[in-house]
mmCIF file of C-alpha atoms and ligand atoms in Angstrom:
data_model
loop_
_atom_site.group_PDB
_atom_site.id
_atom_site.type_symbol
_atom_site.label_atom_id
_atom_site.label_comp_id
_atom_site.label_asym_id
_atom_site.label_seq_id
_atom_site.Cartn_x
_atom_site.Cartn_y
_atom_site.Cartn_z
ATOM 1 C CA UNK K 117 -8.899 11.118 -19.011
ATOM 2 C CA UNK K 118 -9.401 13.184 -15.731
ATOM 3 C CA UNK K 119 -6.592 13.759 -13.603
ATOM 4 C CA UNK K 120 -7.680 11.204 -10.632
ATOM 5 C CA UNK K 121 -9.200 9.021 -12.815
ATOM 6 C CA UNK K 122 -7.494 5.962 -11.281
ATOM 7 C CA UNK K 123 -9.094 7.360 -7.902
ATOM 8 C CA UNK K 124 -12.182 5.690 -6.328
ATOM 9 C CA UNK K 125 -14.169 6.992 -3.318
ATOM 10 C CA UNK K 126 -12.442 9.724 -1.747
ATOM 11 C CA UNK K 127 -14.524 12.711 -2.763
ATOM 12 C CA UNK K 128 -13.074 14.628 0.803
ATOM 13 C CA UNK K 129 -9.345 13.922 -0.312
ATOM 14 C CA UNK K 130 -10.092 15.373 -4.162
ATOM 15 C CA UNK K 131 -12.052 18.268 -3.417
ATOM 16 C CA UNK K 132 -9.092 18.968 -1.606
ATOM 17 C CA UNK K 133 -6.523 18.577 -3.821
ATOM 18 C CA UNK K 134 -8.841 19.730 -7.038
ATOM 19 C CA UNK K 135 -9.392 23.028 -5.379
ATOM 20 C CA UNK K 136 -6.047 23.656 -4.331
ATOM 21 C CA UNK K 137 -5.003 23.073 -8.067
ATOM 22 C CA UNK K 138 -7.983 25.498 -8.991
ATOM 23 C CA UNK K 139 -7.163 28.144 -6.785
ATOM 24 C CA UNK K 140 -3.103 27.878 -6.020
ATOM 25 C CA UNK K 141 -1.744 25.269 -3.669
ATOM 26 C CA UNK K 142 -0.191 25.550 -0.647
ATOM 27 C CA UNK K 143 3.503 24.587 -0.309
ATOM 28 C CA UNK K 144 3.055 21.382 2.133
ATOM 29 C CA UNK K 145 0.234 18.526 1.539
ATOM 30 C CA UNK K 146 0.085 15.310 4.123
ATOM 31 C CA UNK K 147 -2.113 12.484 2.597
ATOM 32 C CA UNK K 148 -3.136 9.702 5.083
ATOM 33 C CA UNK K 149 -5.125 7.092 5.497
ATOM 34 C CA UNK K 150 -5.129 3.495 4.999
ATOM 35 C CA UNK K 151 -2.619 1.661 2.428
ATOM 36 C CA UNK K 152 -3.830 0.454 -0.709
ATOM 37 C CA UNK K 153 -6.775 3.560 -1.028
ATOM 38 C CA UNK K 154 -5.220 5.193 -3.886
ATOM 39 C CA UNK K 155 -2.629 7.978 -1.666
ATOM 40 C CA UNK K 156 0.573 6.989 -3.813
ATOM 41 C CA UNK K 157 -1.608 7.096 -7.142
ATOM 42 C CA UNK K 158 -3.370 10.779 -5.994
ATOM 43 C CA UNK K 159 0.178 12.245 -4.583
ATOM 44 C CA UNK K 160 1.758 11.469 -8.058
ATOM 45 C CA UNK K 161 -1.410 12.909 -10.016
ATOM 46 C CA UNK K 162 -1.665 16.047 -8.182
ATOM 47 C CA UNK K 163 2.222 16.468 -8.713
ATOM 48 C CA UNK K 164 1.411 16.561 -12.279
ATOM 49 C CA UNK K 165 -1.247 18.742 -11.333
ATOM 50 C CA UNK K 166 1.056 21.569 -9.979
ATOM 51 C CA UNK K 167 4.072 20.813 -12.499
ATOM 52 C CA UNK K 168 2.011 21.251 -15.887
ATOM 53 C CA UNK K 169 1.279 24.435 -17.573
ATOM 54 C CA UNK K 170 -2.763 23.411 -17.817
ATOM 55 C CA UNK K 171 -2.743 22.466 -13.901
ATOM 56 C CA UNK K 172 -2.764 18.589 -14.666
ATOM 57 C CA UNK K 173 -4.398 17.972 -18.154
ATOM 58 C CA UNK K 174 -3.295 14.195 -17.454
ATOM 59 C CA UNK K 175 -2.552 13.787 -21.153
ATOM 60 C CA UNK K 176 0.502 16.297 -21.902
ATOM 61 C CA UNK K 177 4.314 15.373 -22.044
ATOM 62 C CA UNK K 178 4.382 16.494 -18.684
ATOM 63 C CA UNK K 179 1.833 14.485 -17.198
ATOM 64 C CA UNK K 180 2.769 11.586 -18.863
ATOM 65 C CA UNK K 181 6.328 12.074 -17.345
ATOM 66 C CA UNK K 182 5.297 13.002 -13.815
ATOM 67 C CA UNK K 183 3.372 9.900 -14.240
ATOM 68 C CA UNK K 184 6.060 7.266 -15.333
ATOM 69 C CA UNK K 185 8.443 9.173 -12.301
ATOM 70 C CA UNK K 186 10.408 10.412 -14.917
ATOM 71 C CA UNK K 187 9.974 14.315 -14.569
ATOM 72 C CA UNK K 188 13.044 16.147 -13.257
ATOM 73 C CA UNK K 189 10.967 18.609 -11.193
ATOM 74 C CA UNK K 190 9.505 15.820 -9.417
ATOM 75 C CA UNK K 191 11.354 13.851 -7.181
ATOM 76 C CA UNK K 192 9.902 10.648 -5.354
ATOM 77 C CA UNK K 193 11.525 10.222 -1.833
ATOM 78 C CA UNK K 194 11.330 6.649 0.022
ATOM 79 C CA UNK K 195 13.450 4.852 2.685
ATOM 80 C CA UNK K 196 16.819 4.057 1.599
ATOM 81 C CA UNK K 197 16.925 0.906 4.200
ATOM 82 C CA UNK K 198 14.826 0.976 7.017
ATOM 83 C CA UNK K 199 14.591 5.464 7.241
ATOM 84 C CA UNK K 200 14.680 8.318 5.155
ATOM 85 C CA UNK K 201 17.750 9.694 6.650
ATOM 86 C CA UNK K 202 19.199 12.939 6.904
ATOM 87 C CA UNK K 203 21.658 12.790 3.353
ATOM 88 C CA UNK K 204 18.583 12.381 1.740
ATOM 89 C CA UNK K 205 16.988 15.282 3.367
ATOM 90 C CA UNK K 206 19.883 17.661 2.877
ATOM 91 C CA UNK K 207 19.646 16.704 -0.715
ATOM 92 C CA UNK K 208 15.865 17.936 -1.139
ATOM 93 C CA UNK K 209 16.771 21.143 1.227
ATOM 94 C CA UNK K 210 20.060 22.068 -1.268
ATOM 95 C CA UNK K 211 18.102 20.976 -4.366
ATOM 96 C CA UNK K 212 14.787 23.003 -3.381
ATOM 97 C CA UNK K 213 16.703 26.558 -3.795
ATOM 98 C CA UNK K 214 17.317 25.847 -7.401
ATOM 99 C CA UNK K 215 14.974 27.062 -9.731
ATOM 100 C CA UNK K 216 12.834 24.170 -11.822
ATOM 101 C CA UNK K 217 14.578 22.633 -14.884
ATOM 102 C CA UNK K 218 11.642 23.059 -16.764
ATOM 103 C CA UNK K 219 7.966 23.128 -15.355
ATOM 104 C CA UNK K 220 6.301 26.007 -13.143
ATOM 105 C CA UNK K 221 7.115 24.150 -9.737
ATOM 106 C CA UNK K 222 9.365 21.819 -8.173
ATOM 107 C CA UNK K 223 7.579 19.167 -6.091
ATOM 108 C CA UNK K 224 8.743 16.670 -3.817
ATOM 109 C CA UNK K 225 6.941 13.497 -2.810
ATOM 110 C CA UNK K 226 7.693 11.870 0.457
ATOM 111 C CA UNK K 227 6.459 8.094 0.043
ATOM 112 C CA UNK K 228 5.762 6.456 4.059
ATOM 113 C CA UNK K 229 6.969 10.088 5.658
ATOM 114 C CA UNK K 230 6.719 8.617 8.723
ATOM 115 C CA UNK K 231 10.092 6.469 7.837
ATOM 116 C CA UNK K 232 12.063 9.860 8.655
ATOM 117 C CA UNK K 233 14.363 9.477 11.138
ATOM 118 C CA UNK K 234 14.675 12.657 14.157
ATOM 119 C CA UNK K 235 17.724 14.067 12.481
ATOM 120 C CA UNK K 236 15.748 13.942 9.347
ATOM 121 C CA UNK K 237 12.519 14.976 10.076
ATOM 122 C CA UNK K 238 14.385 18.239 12.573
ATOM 123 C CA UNK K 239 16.504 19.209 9.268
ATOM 124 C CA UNK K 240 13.282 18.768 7.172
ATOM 125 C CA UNK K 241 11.550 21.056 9.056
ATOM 126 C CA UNK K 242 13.524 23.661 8.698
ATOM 127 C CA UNK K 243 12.947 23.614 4.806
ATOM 128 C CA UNK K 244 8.707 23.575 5.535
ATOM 129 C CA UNK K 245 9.081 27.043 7.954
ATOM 130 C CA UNK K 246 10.542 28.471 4.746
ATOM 131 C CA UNK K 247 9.672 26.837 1.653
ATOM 132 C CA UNK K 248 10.711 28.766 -1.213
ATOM 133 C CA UNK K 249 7.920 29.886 -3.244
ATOM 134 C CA UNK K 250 8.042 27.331 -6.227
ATOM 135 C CA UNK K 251 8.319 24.507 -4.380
ATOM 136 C CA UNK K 252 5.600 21.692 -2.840
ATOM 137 C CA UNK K 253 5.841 18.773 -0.903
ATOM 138 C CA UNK K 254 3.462 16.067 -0.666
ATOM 139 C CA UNK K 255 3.855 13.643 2.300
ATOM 140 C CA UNK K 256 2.027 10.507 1.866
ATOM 141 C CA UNK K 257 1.879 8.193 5.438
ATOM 142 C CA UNK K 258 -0.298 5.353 6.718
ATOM 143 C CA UNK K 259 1.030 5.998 10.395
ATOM 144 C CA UNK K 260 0.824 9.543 10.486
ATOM 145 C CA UNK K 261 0.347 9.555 14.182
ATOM 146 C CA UNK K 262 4.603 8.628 14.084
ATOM 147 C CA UNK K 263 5.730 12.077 12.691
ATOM 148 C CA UNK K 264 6.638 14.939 14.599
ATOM 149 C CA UNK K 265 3.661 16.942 15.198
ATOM 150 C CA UNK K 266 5.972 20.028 14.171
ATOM 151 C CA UNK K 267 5.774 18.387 10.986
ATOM 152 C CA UNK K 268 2.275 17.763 10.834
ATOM 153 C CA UNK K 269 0.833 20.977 11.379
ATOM 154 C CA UNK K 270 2.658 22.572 8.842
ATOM 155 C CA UNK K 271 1.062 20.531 6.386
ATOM 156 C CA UNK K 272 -2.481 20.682 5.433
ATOM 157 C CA UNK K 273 -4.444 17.228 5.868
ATOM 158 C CA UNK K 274 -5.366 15.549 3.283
ATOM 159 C CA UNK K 275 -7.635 12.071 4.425
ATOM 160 C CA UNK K 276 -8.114 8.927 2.680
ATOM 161 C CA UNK K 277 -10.324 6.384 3.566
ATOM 162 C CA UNK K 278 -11.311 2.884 3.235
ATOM 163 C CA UNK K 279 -13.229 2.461 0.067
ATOM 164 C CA UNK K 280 -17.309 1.441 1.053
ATOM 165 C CA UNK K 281 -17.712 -2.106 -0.119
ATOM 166 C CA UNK K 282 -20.611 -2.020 -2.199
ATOM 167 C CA UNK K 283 -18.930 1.225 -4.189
ATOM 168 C CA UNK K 284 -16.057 -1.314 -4.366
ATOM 169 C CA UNK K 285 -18.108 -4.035 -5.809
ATOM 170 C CA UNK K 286 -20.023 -2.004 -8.152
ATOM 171 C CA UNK K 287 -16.532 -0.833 -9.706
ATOM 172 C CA UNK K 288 -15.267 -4.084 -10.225
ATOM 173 C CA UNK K 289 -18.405 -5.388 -12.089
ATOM 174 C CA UNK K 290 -18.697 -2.210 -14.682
ATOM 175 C CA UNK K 291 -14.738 -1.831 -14.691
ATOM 176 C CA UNK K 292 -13.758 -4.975 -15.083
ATOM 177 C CA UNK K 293 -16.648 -7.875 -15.373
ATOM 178 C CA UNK K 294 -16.531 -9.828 -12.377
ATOM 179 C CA UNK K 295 -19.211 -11.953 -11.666
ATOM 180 C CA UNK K 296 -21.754 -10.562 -9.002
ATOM 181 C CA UNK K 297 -20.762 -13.189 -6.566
ATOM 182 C CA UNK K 298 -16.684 -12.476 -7.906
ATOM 183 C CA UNK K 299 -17.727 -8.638 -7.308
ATOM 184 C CA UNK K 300 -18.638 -9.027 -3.719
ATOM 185 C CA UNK K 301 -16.336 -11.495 -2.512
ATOM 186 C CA UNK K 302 -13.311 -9.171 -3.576
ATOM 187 C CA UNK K 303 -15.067 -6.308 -2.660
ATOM 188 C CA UNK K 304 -15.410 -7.537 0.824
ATOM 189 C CA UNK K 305 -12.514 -9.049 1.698
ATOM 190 C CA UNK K 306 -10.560 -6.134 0.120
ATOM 191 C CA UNK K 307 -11.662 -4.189 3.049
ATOM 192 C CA UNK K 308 -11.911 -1.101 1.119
ATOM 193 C CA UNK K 309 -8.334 -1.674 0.127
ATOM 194 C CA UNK K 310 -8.963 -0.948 -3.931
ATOM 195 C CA UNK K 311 -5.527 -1.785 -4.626
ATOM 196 C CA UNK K 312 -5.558 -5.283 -3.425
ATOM 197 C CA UNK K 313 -9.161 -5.589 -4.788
ATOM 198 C CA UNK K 314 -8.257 -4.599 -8.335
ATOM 199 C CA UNK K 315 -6.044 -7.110 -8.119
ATOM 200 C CA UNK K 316 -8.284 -9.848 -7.321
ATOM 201 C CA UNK K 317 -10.088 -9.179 -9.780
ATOM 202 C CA UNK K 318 -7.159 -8.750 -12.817
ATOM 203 C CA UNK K 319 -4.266 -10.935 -12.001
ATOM 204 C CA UNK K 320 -4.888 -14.432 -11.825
ATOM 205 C CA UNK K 321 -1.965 -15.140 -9.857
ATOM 206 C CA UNK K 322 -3.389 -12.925 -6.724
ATOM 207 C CA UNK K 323 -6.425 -15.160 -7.220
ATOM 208 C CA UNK K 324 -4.617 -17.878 -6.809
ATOM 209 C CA UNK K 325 -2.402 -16.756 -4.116
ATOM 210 C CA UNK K 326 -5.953 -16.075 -1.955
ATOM 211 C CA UNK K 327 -6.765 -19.619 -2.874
ATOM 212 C CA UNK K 328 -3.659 -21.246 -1.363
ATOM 213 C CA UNK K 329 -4.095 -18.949 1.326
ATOM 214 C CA UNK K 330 -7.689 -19.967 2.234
ATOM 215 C CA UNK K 331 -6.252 -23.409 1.774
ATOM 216 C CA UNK K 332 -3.796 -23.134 4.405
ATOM 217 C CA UNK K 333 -6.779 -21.206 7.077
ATOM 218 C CA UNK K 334 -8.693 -24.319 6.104
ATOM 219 C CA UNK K 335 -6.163 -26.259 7.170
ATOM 220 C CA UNK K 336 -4.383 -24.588 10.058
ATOM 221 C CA UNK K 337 -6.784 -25.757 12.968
ATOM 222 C CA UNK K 338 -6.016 -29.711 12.231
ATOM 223 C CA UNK K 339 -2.683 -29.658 10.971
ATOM 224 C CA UNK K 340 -0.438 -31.504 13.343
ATOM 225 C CA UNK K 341 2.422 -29.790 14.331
ATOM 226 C CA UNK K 342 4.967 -31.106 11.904
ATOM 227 C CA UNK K 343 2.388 -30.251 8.833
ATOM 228 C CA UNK K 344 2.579 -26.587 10.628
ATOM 229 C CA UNK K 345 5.765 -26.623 10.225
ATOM 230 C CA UNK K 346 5.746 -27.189 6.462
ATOM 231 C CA UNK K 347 2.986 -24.958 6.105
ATOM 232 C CA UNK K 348 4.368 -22.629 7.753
ATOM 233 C CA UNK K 349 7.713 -22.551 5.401
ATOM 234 C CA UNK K 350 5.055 -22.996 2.372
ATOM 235 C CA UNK K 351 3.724 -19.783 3.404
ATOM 236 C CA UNK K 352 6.843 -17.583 3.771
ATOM 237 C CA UNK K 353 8.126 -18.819 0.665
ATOM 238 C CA UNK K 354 4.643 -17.640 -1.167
ATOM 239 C CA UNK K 355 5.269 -14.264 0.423
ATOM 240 C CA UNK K 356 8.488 -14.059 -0.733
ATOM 241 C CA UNK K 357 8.151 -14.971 -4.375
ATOM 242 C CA UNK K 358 4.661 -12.673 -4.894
ATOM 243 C CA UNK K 359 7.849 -9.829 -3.681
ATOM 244 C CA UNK K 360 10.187 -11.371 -5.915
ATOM 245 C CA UNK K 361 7.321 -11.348 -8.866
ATOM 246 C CA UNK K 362 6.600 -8.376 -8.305
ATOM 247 C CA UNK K 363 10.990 -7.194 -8.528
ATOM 248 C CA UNK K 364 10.419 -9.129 -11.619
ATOM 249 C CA UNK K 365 7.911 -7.094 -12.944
ATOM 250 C CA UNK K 366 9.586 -3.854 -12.409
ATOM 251 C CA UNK K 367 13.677 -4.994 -13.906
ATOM 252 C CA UNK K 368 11.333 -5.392 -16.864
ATOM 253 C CA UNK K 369 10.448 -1.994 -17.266
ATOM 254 C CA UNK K 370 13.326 -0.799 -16.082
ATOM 255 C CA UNK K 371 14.927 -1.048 -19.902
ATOM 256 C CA UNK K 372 11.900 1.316 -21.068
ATOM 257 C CA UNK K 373 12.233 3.784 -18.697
ATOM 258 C CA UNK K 374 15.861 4.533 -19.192
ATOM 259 C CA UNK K 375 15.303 5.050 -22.382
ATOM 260 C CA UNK K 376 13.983 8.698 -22.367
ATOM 261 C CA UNK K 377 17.496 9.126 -20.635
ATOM 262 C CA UNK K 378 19.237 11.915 -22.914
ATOM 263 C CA UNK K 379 23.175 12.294 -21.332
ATOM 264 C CA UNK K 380 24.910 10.075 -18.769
ATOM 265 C CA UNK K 381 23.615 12.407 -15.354
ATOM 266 C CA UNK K 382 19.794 11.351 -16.128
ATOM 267 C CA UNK K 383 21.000 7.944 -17.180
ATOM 268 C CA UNK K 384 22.096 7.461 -13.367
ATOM 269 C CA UNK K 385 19.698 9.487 -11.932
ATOM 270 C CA UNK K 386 16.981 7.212 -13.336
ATOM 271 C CA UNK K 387 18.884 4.701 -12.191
ATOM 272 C CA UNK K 388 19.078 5.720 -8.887
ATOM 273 C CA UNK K 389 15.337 6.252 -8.967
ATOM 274 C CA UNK K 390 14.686 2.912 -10.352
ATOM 275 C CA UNK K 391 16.856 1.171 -7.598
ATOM 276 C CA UNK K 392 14.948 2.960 -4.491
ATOM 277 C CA UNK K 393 11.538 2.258 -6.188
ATOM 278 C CA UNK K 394 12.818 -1.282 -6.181
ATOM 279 C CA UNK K 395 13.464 -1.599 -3.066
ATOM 280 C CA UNK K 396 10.148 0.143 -1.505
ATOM 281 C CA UNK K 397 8.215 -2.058 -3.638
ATOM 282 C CA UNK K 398 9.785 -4.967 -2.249
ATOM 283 C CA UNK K 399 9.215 -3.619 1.127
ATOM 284 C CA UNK K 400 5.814 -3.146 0.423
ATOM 285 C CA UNK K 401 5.414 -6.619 -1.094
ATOM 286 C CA UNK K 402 6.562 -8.259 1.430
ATOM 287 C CA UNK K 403 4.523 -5.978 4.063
ATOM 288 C CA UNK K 404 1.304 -6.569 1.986
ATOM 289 C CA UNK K 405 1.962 -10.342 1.816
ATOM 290 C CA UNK K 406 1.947 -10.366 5.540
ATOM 291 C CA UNK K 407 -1.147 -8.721 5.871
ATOM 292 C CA UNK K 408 -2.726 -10.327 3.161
ATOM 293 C CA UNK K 409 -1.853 -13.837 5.142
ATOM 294 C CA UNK K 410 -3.233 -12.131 8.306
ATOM 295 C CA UNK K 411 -6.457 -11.156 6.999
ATOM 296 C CA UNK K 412 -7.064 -14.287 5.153
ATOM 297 C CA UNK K 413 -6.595 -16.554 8.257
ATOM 298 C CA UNK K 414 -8.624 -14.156 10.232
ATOM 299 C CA UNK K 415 -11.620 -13.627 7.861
ATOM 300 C CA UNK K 416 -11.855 -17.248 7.383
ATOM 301 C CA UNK K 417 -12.614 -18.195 11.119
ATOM 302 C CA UNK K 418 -14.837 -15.286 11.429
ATOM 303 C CA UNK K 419 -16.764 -16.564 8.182
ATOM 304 C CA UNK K 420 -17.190 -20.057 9.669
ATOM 305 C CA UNK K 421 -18.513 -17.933 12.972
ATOM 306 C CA UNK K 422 -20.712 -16.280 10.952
ATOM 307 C CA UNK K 423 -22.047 -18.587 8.797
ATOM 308 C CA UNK K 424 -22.311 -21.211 11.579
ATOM 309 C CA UNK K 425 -25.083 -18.837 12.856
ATOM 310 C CA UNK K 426 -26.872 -18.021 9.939
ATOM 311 C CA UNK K 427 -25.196 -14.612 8.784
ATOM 312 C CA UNK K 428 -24.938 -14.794 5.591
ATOM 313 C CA UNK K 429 -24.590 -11.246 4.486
ATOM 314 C CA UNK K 430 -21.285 -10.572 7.058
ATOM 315 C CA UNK K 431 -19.789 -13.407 5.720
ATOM 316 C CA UNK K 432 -16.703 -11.825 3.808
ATOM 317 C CA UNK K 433 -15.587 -14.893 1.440
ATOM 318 C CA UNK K 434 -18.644 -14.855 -0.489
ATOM 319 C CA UNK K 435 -17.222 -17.104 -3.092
ATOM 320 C CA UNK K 436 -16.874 -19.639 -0.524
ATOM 321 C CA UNK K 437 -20.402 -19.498 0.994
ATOM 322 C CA UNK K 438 -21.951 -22.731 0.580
ATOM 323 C CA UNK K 439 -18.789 -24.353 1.442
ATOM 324 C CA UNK K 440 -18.750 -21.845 5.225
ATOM 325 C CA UNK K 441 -22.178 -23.113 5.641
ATOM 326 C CA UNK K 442 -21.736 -26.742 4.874
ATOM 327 C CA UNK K 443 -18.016 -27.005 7.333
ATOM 328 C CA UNK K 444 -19.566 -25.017 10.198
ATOM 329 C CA UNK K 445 -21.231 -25.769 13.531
ATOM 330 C CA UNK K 446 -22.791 -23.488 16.027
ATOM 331 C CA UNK K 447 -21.158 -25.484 19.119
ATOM 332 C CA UNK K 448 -17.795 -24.238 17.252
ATOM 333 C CA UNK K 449 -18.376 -20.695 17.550
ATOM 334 C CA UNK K 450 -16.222 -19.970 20.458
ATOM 335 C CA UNK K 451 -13.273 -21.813 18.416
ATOM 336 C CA UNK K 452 -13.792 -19.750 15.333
ATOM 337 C CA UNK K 453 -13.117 -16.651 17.055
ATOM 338 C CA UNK K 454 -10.650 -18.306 19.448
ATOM 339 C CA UNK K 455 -8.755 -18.628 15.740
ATOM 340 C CA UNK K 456 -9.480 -14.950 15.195
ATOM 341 C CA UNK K 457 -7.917 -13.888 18.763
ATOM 342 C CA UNK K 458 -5.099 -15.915 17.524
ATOM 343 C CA UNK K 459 -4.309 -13.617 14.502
ATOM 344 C CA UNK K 460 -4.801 -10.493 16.127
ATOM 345 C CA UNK K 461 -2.636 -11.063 18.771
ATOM 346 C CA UNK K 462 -0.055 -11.770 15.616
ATOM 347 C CA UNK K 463 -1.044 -8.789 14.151
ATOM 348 C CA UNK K 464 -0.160 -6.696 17.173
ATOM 349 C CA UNK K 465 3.143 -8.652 17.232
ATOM 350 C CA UNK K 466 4.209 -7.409 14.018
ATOM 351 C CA UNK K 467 3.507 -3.771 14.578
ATOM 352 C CA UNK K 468 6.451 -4.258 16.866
ATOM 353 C CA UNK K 469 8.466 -5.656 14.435
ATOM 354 C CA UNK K 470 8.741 -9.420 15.448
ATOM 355 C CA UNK K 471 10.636 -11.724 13.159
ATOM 356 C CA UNK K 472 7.595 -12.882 10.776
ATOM 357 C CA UNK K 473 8.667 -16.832 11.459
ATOM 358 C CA UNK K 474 8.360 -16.488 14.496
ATOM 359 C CA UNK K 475 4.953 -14.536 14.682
ATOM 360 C CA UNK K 476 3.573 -17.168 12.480
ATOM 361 C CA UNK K 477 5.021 -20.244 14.135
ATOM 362 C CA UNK K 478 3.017 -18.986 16.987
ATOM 363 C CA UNK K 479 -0.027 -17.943 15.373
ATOM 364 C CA UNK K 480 -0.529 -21.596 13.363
ATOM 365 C CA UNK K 481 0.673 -23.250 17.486
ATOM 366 C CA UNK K 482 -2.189 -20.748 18.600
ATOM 367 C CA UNK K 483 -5.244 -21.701 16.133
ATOM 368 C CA UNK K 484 -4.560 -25.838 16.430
ATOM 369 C CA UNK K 485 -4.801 -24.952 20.325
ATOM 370 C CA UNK K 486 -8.184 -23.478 20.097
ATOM 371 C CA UNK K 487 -9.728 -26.265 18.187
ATOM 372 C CA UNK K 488 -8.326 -28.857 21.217
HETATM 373 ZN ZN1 LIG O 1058 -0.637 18.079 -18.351
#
């Protein structure tokens, strides 16, 4: 099994990171790009890449480890809370002196990089302007643009992109067996997110989680505004229990994982790891499920726009084609993307950080108002 294996259309990114395990790596790696385009899955792979003795055979003890976070020269870095703060940083700068426990580097991965704080990201960078020579960091971010730009260009660029759909589609037919019209509904409203597409198209709770969802955008611009309000409550509990599933799913490996604990200090420091990978999950979870509620709202009013004049191929919920051309109406055009205004103007709310009820309440107020 190659080393990227689980990687799918980002030849720029892997020539990258392929030829800096060919030819020696530098000390300081930024991946960006959109989430859920395979950046967590390559930063952990090409850790294994510059921790094992073949330069990441993807099948060796130390692969395997680097792989199930359990290697002791790796360490995984995320947000304790809402920042990576400066303890945490002071820990990697008084760690990185030490020579590794075992492979031929240590290497430090910095999940959502952009989460440092100024204290952390100033005592940070003193570590990058003098890195000692076994060590590399890989910064992963989505937001890039919000690190210091000190930080940046000490780091050499790694981008990511948005998977092309019909790459997307082709992988979930061969990979997995999804239906052509499966294949190119996921594939599309994915967005060239293969995470969340993968999903689609193996977990049939995800499936049915987009159902409800396109239920609810179905619904939204006649529901009367005590129905909103129970929709509205219906839909932050769903995002809430997909996080809580998804908790569920990791206390359940947590038992194997400790168990390639030797002594009592790995014991807690698996522990420790365990706890912060908990809690960025959840925070991702919950994150995703808000964006994942966004887009679904927002690509169905664009698919009744579209199909109520005749395009077919941009319509993004394939699955629910003859359905979009049956419910829509080309007088209703301007309403459809009234509705899609509506969610954007959500969306913008919530890169500011607005309480999600509230952002919702208004969005749900905001669609019934542009059907009246
Ligand atoms: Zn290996």
């Amino acid at each position: 099994m190659p080393l990227f294996a689980d990687i799918l259309g980002q030849e720029l990114a892997l020539t990258v990171l392929r030829q800096a395990l060919a030819t020696g790596a530098s000390h300081a790696y930024l991946l960006t790009g959109p989430p859920g385009v395979g950046k967590s899955e390559a930063a952990i792979a090409f850790a294994g890449g510059l921790t094992c003795s073949e330069g990441g055979c993807a099948v060796c003890d130390t692969c395997r480890r680097v792989r199930l976070g359990l290697h002791p020269d790796v360490e995984i870095v995320s947000a304790e809370g809402a920042f990576i703060t400066i303890d945490q940083i002071r820990a990697i700068n008084k760690d990185v002196v030490l020579r590794p426990f075992e492979a031929r580097a240590r290497v430090y991965v910095l999940f959502d990089a952009e989460n440092m704080n100024r204290e952390a990201a100033n005592a940070f960078l003193k570590t990058l302007e003098e890195p000692p020579g076994h060590s590399h960091f890989i910064l992963v971010s989505s937001s890039p643009e919000e690190l210091p730009p000190t930080i940046v260009s000490r780091c050499q660029k790694v981008p990511f992109q948005r998977v092309a759909t019909s790459l997307l589609a082709d992988h979930l037919r061969s990979a997995y067996g999804c239906s052509d019209v499966e294949a190119v509904a996921y594939a599309r409203v994915a967005q060239g997110r293969l995470a969340y597409a993968r999903e689609l198209a193996t977990d049939a709770g995800t499936r049915a989680h987009r159902e409800r969802l396109v239920g609810w955008a179905r619904a939204a611009a006649t529901t009367g505004p005590l129905d909103a309000q129970v929709m509205l409550e219906e839909i932050l509990a769903s995002v809430e229990a997909r996080a809580d599933a998804r908790v569920a799913v990791l206390e359940a490996e947590k038992a194997d994982r400790l168990q390639w604990a030797g002594d009592a200090r790995t014991k807690s420091r698996l522990e420790k790891q365990h706890e912060q990978r908990v809690k960025r999950e959840r925070r991702r979870a919950v994150t995703g499920g808000m964006e994942e509620v966004l887009g679904t709202f927002s690509h169905w009013y664009r698919d009744l726009a579209a199909a109520a004049v005749g395009a077919d191929d941009a319509v993004l919920n394939h699955d629910f084609l003859f359905e979009l051309r049956g419910q829509s109406f080309p007088g209703m055009v301007d309403r459809y993307l009234g509705a899609v205004s509506a969610v954007g103007r959500t969306r913008d709310r919530f890169r500011y950080n607005v309480d999600a009820r509230c952002a919702l309440e208004e969005m749900l107020f905001s669609i019934r108002e542009a059907f009246q």
